[in-house]
CSV table of C-alpha atoms and ligand atoms in Angstrom, one decimal:
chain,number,residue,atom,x,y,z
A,1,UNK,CA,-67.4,3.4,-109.7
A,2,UNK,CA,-69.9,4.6,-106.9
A,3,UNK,CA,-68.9,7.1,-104.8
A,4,UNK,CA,-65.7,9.3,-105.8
A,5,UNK,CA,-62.1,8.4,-104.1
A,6,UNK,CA,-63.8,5.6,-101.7
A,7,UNK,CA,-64.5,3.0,-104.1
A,8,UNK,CA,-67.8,1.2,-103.7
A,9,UNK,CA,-68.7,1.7,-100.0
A,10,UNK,CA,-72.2,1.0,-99.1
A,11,UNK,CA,-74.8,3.7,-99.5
A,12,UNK,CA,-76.7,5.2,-96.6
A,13,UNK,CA,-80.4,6.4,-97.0
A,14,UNK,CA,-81.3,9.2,-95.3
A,15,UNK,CA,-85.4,8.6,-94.1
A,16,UNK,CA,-87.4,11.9,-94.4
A,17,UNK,CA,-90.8,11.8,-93.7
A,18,UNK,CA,-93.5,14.5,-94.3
A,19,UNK,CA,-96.2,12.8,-92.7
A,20,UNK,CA,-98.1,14.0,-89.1
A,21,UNK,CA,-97.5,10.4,-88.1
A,22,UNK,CA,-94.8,8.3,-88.5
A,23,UNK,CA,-93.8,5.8,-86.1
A,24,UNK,CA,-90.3,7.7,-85.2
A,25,UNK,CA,-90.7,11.1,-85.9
A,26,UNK,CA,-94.2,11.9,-87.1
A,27,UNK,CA,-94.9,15.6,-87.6
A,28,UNK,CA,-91.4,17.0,-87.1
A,29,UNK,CA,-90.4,17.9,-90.7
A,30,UNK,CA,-93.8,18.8,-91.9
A,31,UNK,CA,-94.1,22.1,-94.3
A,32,UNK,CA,-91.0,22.6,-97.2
A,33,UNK,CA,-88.9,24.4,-94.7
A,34,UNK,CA,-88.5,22.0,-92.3
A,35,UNK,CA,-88.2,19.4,-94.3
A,36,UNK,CA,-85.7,21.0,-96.8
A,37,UNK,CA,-83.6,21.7,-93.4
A,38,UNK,CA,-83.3,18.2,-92.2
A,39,UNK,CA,-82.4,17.2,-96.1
A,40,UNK,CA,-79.5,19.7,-95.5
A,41,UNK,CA,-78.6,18.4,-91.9
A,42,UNK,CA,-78.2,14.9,-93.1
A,43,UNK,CA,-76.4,15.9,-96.4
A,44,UNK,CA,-73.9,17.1,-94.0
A,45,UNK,CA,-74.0,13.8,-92.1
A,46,UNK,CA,-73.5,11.3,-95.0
A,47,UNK,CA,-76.0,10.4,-96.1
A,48,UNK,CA,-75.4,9.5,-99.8
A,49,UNK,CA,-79.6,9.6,-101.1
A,50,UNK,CA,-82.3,11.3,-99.1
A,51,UNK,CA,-86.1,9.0,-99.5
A,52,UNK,CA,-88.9,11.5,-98.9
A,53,UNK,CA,-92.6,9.7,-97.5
A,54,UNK,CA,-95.8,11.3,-97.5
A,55,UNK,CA,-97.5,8.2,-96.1
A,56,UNK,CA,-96.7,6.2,-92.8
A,57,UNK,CA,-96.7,2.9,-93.2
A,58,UNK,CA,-96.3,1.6,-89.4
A,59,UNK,CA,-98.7,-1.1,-89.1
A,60,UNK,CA,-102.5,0.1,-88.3
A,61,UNK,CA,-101.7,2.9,-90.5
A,62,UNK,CA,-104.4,3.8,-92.8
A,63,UNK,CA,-103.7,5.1,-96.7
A,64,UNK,CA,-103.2,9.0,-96.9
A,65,UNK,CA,-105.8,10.2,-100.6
A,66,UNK,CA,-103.2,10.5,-103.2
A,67,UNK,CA,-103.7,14.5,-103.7
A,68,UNK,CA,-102.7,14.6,-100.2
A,69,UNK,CA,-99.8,12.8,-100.5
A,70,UNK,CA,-99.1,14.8,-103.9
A,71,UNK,CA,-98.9,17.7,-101.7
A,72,UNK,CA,-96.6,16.8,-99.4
A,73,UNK,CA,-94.0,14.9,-101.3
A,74,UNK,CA,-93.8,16.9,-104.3
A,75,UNK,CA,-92.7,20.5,-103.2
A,76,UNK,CA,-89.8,19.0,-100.6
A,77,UNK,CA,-88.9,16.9,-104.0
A,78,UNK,CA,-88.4,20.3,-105.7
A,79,UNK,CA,-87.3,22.2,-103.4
A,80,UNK,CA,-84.6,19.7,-101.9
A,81,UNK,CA,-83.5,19.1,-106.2
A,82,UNK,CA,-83.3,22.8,-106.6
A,83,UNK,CA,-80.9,23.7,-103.6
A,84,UNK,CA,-79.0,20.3,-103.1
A,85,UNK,CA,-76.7,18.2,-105.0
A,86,UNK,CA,-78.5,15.0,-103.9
A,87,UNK,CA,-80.0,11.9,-105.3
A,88,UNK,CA,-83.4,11.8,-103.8
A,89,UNK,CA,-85.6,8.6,-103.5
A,90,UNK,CA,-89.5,8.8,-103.3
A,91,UNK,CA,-91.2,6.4,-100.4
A,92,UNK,CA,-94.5,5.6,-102.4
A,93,UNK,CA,-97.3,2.5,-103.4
A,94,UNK,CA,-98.7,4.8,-105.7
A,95,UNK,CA,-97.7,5.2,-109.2
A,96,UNK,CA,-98.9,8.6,-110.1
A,97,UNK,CA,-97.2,9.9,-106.8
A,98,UNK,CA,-94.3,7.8,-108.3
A,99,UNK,CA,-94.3,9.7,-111.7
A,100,UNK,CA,-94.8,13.2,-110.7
A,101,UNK,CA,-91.8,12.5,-108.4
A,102,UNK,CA,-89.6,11.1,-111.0
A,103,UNK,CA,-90.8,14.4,-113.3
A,104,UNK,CA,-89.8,16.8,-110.2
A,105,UNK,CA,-86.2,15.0,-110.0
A,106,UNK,CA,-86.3,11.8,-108.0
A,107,UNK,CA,-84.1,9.1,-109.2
A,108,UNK,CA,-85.4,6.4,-107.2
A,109,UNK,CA,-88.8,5.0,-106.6
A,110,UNK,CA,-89.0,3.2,-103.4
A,111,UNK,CA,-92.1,0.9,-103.2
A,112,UNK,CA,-93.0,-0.8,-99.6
A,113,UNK,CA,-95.8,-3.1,-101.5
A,114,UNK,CA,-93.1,-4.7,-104.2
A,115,UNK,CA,-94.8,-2.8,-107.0
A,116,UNK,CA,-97.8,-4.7,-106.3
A,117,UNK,CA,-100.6,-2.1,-105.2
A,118,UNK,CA,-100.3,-0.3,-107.9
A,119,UNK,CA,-101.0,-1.8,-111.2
A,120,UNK,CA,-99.0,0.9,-113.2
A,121,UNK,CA,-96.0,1.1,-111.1
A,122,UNK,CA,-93.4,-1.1,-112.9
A,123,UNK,CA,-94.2,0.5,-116.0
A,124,UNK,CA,-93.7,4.3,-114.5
A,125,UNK,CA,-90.5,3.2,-113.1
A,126,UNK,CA,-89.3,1.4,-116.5
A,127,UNK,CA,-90.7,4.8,-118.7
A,128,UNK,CA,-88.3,6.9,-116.6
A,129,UNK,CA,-85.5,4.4,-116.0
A,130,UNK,CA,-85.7,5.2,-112.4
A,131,UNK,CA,-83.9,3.0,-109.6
A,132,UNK,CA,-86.7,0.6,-108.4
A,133,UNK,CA,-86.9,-0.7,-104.2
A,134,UNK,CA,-89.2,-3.9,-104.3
A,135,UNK,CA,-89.9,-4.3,-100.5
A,136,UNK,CA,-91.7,-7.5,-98.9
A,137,UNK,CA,-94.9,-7.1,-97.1
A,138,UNK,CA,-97.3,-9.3,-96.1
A,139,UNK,CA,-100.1,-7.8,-96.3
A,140,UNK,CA,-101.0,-3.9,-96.0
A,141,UNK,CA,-99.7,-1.8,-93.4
A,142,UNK,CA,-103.5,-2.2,-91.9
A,143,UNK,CA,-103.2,-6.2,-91.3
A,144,UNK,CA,-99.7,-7.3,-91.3
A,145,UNK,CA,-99.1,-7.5,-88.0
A,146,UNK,CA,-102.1,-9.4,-87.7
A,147,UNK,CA,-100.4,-13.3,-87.2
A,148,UNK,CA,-97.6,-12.9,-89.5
A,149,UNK,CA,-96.6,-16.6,-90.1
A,150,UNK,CA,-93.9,-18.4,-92.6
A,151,UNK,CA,-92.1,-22.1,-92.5
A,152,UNK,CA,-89.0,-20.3,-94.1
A,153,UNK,CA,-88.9,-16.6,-93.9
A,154,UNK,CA,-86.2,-16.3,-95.7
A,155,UNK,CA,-86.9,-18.6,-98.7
A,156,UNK,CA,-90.6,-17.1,-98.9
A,157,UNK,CA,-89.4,-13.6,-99.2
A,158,UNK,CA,-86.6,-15.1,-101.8
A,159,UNK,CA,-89.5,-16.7,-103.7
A,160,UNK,CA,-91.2,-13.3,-103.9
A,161,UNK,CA,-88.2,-11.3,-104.8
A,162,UNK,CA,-88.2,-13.8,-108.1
A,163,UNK,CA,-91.3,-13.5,-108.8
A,164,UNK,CA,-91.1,-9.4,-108.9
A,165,UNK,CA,-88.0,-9.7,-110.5
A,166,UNK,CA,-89.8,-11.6,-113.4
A,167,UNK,CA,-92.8,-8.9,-113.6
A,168,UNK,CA,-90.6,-5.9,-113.3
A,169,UNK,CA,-88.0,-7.3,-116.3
A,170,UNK,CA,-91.1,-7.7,-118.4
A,171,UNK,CA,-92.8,-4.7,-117.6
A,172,UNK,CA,-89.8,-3.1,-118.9
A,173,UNK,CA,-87.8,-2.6,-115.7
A,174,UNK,CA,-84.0,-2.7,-116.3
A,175,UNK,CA,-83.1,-5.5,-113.8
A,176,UNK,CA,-79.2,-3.4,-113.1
A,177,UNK,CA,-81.8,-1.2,-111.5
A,178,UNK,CA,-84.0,-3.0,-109.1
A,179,UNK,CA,-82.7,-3.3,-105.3
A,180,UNK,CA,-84.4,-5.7,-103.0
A,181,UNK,CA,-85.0,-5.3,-99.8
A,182,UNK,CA,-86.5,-8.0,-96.6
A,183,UNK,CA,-88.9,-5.7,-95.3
A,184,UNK,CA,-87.9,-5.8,-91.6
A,185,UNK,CA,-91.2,-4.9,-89.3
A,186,UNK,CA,-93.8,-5.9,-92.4
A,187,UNK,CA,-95.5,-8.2,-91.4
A,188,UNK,CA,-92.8,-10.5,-89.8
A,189,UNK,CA,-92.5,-11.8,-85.8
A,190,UNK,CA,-89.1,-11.2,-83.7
A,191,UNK,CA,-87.6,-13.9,-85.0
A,192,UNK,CA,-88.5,-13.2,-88.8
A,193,UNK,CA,-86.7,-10.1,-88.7
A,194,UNK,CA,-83.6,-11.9,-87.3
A,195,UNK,CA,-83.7,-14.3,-89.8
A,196,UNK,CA,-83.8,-12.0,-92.5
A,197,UNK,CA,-81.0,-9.8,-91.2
A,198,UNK,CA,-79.0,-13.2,-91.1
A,199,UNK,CA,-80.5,-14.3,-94.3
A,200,UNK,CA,-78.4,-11.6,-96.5
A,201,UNK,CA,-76.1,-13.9,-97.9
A,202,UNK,CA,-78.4,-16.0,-99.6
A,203,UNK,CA,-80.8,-13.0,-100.7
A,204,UNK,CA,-77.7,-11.6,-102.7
A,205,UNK,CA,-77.7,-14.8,-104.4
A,206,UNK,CA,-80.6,-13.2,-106.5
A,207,UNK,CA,-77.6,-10.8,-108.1
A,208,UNK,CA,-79.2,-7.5,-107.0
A,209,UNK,CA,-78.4,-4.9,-104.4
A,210,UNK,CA,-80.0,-5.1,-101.2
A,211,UNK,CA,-81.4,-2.6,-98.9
A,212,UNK,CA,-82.4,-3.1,-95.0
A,213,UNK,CA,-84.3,-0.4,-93.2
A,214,UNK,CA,-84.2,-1.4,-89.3
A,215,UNK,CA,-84.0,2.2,-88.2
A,216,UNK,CA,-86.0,2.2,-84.4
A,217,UNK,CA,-88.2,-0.7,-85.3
A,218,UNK,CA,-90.0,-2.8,-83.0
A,219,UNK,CA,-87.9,-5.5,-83.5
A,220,UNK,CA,-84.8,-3.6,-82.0
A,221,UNK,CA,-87.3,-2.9,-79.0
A,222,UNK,CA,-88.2,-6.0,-78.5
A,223,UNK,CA,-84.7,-7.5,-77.9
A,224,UNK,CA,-83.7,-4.5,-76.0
A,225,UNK,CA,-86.7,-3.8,-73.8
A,226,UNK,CA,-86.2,0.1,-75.0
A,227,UNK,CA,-88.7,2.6,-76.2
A,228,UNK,CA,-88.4,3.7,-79.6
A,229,UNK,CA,-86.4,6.8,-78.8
A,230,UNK,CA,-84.1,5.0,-77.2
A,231,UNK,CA,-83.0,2.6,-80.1
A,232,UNK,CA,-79.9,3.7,-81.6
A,233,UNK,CA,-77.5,1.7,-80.9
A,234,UNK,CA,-79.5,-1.6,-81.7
A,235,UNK,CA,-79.8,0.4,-85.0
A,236,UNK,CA,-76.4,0.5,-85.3
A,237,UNK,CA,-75.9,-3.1,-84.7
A,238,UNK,CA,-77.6,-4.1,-87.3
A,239,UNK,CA,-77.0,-1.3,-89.7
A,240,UNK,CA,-73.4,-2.2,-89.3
A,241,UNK,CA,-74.1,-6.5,-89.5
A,242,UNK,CA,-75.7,-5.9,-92.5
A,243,UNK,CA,-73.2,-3.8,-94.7
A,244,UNK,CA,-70.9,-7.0,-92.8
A,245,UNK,CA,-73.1,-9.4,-94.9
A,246,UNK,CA,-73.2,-7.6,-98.0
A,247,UNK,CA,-76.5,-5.1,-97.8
A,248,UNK,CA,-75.4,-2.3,-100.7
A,249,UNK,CA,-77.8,0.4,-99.3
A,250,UNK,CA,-79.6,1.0,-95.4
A,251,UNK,CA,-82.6,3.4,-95.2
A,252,UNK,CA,-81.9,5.3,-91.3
A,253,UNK,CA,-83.1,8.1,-89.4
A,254,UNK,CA,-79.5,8.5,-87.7
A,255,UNK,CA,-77.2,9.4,-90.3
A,256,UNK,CA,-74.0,10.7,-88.7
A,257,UNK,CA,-74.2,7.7,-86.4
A,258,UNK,CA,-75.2,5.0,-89.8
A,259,UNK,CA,-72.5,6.7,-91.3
A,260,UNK,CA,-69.7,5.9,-88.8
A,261,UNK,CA,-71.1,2.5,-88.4
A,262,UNK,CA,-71.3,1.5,-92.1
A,263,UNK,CA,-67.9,3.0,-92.8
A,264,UNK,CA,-66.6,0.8,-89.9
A,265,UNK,CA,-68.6,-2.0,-91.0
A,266,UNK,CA,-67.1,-2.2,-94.7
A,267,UNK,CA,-63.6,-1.6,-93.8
A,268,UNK,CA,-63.5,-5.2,-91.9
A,269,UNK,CA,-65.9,-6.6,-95.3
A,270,UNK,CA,-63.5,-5.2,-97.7
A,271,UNK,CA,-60.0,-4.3,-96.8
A,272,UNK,CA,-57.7,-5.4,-99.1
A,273,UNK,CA,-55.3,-7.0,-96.8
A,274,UNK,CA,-58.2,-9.7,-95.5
A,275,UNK,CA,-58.6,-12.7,-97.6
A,276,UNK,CA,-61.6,-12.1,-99.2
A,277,UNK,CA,-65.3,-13.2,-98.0
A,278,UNK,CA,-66.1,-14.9,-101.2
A,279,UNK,CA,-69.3,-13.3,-102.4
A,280,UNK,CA,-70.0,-11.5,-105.0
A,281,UNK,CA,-70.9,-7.6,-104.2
A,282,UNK,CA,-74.1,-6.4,-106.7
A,283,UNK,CA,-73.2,-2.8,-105.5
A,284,UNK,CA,-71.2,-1.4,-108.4
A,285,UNK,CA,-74.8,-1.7,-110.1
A,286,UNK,CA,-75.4,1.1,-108.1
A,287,UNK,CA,-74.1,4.1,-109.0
A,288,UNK,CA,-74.7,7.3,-107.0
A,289,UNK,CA,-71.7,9.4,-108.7
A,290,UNK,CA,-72.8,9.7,-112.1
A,291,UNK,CA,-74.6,13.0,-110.6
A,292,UNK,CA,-75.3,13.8,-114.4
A,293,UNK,CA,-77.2,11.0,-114.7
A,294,UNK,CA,-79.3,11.4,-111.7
A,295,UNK,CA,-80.2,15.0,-112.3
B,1,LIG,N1,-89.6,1.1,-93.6
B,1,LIG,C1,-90.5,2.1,-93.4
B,1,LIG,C2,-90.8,2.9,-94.5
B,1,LIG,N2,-90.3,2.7,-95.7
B,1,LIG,N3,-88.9,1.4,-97.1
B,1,LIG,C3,-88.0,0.4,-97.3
B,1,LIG,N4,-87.5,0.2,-98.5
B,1,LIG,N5,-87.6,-0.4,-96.3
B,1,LIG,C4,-88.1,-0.2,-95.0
B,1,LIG,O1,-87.8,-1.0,-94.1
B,1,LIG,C5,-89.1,0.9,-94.8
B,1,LIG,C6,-89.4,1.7,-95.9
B,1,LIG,C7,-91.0,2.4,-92.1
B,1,LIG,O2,-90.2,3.3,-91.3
B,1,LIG,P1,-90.5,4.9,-91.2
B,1,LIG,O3,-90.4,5.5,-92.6
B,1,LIG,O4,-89.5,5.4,-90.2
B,1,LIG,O5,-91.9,5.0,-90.6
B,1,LIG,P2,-93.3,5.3,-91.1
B,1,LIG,O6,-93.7,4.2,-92.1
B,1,LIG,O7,-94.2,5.3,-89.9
B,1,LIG,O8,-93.3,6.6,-91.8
């Protein structure tokens, strides 16, 4: 059963990036002691898995060298395992960052490209039996924003989700393991990312968790009109329509806040007494108690 004593609520991913230059907040948990102090902060919070980034991959970004990102990553990965009873998840394209993560601790690989920019990937994931994110993009982070088109947002990214599904399971990858996750902001216009967030029903037909991460993104922005500081509680919205539709896991910067809002969220999706909504729930694949197992 995830999750002692609460039965399988939905899991809440703590974002923490040690980059100069994320989109959100680039810069501020730079160097092992910040970053190890925010880690603790959102422990406190909730947040069930923390995913440590070394690259930013708002659109325009440009790819950090993989020693560089080595040396960000890795010693928040140790540090974070040695002092915190944690899963941790790492945010990488690159399989060797993937790898030395994995050795350091992480239990999670989380993969914005799918597992398709690096060639090795699938098979690093599968060596260490590791939890694997397959994310849609169109694109890289330096073009896809550039024109983003699709007849059927939701049954391309389906399509693509299949077609991963198929590579990772014969690369090795234990399929219990993979989550799948939309992609909001990857290359997708307003009203991609509003399908998608709608779309969760039939994405879980696949039989695998999903994850949405619409922490402060554009889209929220958009509908709003607000800044991205000022996007909370459009975050919330969605964090909390999603768990609603069935998402298992939701990658935030706002965990206290994700926290009350998931909670809230799965109460109305799950309570007993309510007849029930008739889909079938790929979380208990995911299992974030077995604390053993993850470390
Ligand atoms: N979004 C970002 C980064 N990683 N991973 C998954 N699985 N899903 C997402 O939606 C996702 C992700 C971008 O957000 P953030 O980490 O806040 O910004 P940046 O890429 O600028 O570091």
């Amino acid at each position: 059963m995830p999750l002692d004593g609460l039965g399988s609520r939905p899991i809440v991913m703590g974002i923490l990036n040690v980059t100069p230059d994320s989109f959100s907040d680039g810069g501020k948990y730079v160097g092992v002691s910040a970053a190890l102090e925010r880690a603790r902060e959102m422990v406190n919070e909730g947040a069930d898995i923390i995913d440590v980034g070394g690259e930013s991959t708002r659109p325009g970004a440009e790819p950090v060298p993989l020693e560089e990102e080595l040396e960000r990553v890795i010693p928040v990965i140790e540090a974070i395992k040695a002092e915190l009873d944690v899963p941790i998840s790492v945010d990488t394209y690159k399989a060797p960052v993937a790898e030395e993560a994995l050795k350091a601790g992480a239990v999670m690989v989380n993969d914005v490209s799918g597992m398709r920019f690096s060639p090795d990937m699938a098979r690093v994931v599968a060596r260490y039996g590791a939890y694997g994110v397959v994310m849609h993009m169109k694109g890289t982070p330096r073009d896809m924003q550039k024109a983003p088109f699709y007849h059927d947002v939701v049954g391309e990214v389906k399509a693509f989700f299949q077609e991963r599904l198929d590579h990772l399971v014969n690369q090795g990858v234990d399929r219990k393991k993979v989550i799948l996750d939309p992609g909001i902001g990857f290359g997708k216009r307003l009203e991609d990312n509003l399908a998608l967030v709608r779309g969760i029903p039939s994405l879980l037909e696949l039989g695998c968790p999903l994850l949405l991460g619409p922490s402060r993104k554009s889209f929220i922005g958009r509908v709003l009109n607000l800044p991205v500081e000022e996007r909370l509680e459009g975050t919330l919205a969605v964090v909390a329509i999603a768990v609603f539709l069935g998402a298992t896991l939701v990658r935030v910067h706002d965990v206290l806040a994700a926290r009350r809002a998931v909670d809230m969220a799965w109460a109305l999706r799950d309570s007993p007494s309510l007849p029930s909504l008739g889909r079938e729930n790929p979380m208990d694949s995911v299992d974030l108690t077995d604390r053993a197992g993850w470390r």
